[in-house]
mmCIF file of C-alpha atoms (C1' of nucleotides) in Angstrom:
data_model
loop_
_atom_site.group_PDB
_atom_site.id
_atom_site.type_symbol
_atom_site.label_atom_id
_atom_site.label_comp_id
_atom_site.label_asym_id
_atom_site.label_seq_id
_atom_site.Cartn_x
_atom_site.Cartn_y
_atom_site.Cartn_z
ATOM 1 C CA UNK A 1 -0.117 -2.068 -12.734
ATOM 2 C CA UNK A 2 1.474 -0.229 -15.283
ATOM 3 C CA UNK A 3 5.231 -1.277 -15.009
ATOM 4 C CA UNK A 4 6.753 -3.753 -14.746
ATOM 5 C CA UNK A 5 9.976 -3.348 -11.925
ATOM 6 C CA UNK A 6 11.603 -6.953 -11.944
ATOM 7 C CA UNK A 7 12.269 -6.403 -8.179
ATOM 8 C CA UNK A 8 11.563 -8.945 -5.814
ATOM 9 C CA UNK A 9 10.661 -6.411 -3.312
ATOM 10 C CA UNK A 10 8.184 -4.793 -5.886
ATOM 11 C CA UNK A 11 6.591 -7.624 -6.782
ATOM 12 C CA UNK A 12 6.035 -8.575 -3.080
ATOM 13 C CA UNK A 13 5.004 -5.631 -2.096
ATOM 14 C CA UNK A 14 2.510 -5.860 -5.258
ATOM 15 C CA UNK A 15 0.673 -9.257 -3.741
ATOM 16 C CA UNK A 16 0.671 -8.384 0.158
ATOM 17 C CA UNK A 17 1.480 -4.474 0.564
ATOM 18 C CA UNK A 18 -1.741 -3.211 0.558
ATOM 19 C CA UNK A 19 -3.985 -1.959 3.232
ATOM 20 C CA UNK A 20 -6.132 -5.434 3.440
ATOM 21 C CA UNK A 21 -4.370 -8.168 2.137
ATOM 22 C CA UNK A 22 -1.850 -8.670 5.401
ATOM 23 C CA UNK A 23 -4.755 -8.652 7.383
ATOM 24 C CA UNK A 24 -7.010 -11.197 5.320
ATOM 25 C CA UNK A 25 -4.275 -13.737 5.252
ATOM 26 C CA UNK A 26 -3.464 -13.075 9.085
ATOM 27 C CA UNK A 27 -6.830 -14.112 9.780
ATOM 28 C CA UNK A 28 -6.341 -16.926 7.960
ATOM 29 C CA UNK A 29 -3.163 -18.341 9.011
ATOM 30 C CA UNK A 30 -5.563 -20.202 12.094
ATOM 31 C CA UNK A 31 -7.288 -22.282 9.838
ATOM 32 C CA UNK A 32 -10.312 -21.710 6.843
ATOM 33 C CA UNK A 33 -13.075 -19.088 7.521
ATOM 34 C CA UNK A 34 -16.592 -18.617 6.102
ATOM 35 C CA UNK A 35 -17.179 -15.028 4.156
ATOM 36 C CA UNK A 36 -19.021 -13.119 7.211
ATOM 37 C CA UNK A 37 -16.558 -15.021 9.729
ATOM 38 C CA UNK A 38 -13.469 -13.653 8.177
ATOM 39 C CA UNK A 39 -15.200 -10.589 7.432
ATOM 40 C CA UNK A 40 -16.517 -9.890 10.857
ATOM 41 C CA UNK A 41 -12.229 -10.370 12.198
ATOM 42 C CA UNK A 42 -11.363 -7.478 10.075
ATOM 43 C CA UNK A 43 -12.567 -3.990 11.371
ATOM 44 C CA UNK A 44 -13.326 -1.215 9.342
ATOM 45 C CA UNK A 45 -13.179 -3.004 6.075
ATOM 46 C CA UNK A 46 -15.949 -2.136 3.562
ATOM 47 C CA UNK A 47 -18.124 -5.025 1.647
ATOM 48 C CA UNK A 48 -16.547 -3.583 -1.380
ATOM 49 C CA UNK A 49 -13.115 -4.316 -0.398
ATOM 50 C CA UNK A 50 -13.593 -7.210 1.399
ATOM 51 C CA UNK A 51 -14.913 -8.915 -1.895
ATOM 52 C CA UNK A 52 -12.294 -7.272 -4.007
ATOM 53 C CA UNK A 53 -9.035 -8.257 -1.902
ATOM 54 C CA UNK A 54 -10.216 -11.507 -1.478
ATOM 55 C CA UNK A 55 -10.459 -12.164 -5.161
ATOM 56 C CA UNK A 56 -7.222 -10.555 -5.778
ATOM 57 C CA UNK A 57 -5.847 -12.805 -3.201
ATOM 58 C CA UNK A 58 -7.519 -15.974 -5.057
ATOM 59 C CA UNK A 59 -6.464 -14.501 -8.592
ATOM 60 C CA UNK A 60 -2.503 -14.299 -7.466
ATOM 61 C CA UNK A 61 -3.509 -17.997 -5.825
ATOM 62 C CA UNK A 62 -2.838 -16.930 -2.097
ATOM 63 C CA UNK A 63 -5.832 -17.976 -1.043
ATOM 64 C CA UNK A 64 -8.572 -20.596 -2.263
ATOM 65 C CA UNK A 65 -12.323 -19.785 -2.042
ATOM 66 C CA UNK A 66 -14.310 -23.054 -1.764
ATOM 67 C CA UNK A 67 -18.448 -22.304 -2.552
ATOM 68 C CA UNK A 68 -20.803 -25.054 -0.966
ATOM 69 C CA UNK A 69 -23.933 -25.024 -3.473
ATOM 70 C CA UNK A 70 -26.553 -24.541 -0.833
ATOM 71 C CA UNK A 71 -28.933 -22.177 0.227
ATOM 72 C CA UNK A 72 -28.538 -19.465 2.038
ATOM 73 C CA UNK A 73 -25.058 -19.206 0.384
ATOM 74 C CA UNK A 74 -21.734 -20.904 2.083
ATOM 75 C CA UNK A 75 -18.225 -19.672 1.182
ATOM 76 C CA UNK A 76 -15.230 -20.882 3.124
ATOM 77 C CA UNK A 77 -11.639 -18.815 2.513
ATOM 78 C CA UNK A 78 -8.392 -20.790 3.112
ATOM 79 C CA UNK A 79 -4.705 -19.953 2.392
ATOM 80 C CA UNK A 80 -3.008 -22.027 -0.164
ATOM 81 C CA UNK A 81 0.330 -23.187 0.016
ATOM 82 C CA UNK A 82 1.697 -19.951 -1.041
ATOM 83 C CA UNK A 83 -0.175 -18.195 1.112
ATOM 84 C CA UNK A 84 1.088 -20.708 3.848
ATOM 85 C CA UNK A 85 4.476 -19.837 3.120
ATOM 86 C CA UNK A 86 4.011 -16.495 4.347
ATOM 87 C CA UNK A 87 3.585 -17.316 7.596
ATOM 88 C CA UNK A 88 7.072 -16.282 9.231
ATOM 89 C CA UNK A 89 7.240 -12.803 7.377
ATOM 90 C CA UNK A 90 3.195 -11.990 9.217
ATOM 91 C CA UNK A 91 3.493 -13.472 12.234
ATOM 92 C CA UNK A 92 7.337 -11.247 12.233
ATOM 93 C CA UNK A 93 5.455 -8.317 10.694
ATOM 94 C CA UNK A 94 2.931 -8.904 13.254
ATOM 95 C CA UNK A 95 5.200 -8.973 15.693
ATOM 96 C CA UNK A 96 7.073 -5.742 15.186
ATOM 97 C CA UNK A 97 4.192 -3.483 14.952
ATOM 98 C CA UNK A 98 3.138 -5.422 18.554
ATOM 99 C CA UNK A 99 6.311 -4.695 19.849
ATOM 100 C CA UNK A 100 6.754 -0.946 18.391
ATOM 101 C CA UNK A 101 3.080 0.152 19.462
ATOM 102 C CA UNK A 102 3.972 -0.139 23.044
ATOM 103 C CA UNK A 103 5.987 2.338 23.308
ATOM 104 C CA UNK B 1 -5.095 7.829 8.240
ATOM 105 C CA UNK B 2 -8.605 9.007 9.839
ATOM 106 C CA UNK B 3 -9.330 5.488 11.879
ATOM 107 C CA UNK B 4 -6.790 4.606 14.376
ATOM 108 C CA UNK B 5 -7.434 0.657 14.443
ATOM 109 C CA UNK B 6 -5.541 -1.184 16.799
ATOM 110 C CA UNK B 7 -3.901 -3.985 15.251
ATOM 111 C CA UNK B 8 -0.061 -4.382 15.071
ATOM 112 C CA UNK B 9 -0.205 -5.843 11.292
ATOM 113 C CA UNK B 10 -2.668 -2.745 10.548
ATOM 114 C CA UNK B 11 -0.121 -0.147 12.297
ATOM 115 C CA UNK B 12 3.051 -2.195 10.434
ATOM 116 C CA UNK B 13 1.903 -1.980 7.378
ATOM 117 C CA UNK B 14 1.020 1.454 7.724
ATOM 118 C CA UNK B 15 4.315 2.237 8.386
ATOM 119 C CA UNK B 16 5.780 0.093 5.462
ATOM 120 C CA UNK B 17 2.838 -1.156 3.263
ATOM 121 C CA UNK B 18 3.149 1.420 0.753
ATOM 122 C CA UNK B 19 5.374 1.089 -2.817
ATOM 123 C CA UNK B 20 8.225 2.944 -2.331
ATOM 124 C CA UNK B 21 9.278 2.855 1.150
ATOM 125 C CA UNK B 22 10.154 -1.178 1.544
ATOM 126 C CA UNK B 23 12.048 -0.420 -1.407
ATOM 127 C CA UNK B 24 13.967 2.710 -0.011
ATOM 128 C CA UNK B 25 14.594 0.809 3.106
ATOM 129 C CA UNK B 26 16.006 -1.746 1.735
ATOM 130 C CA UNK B 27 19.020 0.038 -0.331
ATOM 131 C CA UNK B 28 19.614 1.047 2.828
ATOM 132 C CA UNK B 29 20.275 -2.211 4.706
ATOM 133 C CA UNK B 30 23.464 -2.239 2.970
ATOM 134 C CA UNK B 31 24.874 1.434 4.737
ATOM 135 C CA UNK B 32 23.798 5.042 4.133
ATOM 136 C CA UNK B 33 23.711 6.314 0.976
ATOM 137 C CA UNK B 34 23.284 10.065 -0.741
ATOM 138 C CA UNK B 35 20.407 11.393 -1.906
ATOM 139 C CA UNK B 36 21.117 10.683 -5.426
ATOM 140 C CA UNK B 37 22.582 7.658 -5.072
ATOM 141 C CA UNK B 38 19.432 6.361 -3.269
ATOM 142 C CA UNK B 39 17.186 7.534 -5.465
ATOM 143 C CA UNK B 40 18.840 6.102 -8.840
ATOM 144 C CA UNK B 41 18.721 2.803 -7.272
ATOM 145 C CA UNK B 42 14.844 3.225 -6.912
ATOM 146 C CA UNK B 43 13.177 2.899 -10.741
ATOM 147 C CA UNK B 44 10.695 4.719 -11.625
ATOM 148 C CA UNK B 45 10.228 6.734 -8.641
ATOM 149 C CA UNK B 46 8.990 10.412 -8.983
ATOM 150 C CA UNK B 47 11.682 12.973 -7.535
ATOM 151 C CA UNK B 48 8.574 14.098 -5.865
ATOM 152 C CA UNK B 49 7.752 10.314 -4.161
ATOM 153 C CA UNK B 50 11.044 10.228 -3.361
ATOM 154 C CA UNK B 51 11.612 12.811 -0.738
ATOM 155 C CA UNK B 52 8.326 12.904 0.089
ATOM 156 C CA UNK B 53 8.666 9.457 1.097
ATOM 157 C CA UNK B 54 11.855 9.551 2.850
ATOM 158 C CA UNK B 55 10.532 12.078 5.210
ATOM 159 C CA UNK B 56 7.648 10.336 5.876
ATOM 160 C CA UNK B 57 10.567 7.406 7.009
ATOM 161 C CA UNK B 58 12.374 10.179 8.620
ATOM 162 C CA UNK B 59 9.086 11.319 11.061
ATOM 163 C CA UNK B 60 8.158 7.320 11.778
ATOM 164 C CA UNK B 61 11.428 7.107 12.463
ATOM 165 C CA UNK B 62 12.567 4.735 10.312
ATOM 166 C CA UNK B 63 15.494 6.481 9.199
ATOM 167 C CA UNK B 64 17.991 9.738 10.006
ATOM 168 C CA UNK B 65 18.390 12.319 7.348
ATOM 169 C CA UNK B 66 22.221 14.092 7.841
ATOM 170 C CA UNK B 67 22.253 17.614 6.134
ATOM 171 C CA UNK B 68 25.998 18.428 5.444
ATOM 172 C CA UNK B 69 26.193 22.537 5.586
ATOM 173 C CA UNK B 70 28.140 22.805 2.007
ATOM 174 C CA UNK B 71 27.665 23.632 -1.598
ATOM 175 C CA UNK B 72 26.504 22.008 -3.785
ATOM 176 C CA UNK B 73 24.237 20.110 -0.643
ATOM 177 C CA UNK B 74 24.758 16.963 0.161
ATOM 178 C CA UNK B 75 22.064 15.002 2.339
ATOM 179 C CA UNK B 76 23.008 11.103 3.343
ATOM 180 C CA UNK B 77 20.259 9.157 4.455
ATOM 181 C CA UNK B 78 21.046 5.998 7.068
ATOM 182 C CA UNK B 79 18.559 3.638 8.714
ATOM 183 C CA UNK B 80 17.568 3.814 12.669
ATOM 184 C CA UNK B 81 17.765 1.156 14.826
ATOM 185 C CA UNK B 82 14.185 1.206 14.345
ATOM 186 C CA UNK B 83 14.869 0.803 10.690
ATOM 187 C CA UNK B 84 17.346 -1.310 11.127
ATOM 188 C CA UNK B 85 15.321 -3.858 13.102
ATOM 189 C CA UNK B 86 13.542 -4.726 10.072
ATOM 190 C CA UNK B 87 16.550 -6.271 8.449
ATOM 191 C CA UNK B 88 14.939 -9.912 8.504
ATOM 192 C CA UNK B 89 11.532 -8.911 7.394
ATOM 193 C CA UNK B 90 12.899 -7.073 4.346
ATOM 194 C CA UNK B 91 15.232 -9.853 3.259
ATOM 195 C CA UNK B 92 13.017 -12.189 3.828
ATOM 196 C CA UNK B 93 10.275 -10.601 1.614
ATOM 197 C CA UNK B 94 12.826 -9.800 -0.768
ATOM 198 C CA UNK B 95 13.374 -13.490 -0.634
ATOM 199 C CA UNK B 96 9.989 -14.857 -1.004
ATOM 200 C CA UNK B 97 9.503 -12.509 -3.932
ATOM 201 C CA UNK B 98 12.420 -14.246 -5.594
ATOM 202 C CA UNK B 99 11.634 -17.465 -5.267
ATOM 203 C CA UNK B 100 8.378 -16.976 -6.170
ATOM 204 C CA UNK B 101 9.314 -14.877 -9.459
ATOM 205 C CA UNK B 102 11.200 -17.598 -11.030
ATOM 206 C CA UNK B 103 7.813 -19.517 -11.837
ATOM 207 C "C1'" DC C 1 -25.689 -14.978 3.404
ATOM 208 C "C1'" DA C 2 -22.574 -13.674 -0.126
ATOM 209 C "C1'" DG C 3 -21.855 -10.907 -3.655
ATOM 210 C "C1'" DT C 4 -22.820 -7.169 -7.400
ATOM 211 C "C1'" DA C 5 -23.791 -2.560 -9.134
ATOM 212 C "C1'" DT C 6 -23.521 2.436 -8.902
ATOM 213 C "C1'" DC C 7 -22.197 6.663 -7.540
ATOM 214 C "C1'" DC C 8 -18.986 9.800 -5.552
ATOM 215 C "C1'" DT C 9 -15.079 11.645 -3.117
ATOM 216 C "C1'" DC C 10 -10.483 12.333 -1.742
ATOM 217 C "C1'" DG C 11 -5.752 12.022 -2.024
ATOM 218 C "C1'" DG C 12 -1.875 9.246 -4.155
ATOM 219 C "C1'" DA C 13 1.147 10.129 -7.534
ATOM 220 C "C1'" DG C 14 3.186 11.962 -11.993
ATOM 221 C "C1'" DA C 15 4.977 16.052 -14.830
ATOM 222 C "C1'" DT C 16 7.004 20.206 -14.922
ATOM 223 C "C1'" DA C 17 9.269 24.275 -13.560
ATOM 224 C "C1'" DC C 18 11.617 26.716 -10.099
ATOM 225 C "C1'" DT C 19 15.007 27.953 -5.789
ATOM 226 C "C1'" DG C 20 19.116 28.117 -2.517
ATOM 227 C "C1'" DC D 1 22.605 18.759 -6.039
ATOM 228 C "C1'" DA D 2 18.622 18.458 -3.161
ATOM 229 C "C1'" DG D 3 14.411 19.950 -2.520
ATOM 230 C "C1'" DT D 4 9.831 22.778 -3.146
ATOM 231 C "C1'" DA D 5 5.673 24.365 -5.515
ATOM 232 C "C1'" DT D 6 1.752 23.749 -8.558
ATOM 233 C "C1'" DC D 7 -1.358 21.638 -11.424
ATOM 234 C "C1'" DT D 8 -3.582 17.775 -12.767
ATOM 235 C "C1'" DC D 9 -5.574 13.250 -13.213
ATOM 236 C "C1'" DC D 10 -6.978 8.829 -12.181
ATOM 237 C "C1'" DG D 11 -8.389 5.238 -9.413
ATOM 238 C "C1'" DA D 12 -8.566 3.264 -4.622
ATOM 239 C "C1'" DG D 13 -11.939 2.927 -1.644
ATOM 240 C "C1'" DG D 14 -16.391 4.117 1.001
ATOM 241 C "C1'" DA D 15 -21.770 4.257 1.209
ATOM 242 C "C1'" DT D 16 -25.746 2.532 -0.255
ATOM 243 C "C1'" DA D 17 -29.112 -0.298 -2.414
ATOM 244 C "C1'" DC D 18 -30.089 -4.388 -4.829
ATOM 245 C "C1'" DT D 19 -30.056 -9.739 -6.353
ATOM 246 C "C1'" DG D 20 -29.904 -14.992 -6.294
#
DNA sequence: CAGTATCCTCGGAGATACTG
DNA sequence: CAGTATCTCCGAGGATACTG
């Protein structure tokens, strides 16, 4: 990001409003998820971005990714307490798409 | 959008996940505004963005767009119900964005 | 299994100039 | 004043193959 708009809005938008992120922590709002697991709940989703939003998500500490040292590979996602605190505004946004797609 | 997923967070977010149009909703919140008044309270927007993202509100139906037949135009742009019904998810991102600036 | 590395494409988005 | 028309560029994002 280029500038920097001191907007609370903005700099929501800038941590949740993108195509993935919503979704990831949605997912996650249940309770912590291995990699594929998570992966697997979101449709459509490329490796690529899968791996990308999630570490975007860790970076701006929404989310923490805990790595068991075993063989073959274990990785569990969880929401952190920010993330947590998002609850009420996905479960709303969640919500109003529910209630606007039936139309 | 070429994939139609079904998800109501997907289909949200599609309708609001993008940069401007949170933004441009919510200067509206507060009563319908001119063209030019709207705009200047976006920064940084692109005269281009801007009514190319207003109509995009207008076809989802997010907001009505009220021509007034007189020169020099004037164009006043007001939220829908539809719009309007995402009073509590706006200020309440616009909220968590606060609180969470102040770090 | 989880993640990285490339390559490539398409459209988001800015700048600028113009019109009714 | 409000909006359109181009031209352009950059990077988000997908497909694929590979590694520890």
């Amino acid at each position: 990001m280029k500038k920097e708009i001191h907007c609370p809005l903005h700099y929501a938008m800038n941590l949740i409003g993108t195509k993935w992120k919503p979704l990831i922590l949605f997912h996650l709002l249940d309770g912590e998820l291995r990699s594929g697991m998570l992966q697997k709940k979101i449709p459509g989703i490329s490796n690529k971005m899968f791996t990308q939003t999630v570490r975007e998500l860790e970076k701006d500490g929404l989310l923490s990714r805990k790595v068991y040292p075993v063989v073959p590979p274990k990785v569990e996602y969880k929401l952190s307490d920010r993330g947590r605190s998002l609850e009420t505004i996905l479960r709303s946004l969640d919500q109003w798409g529910l209630h606007d797609c039936e139309k």
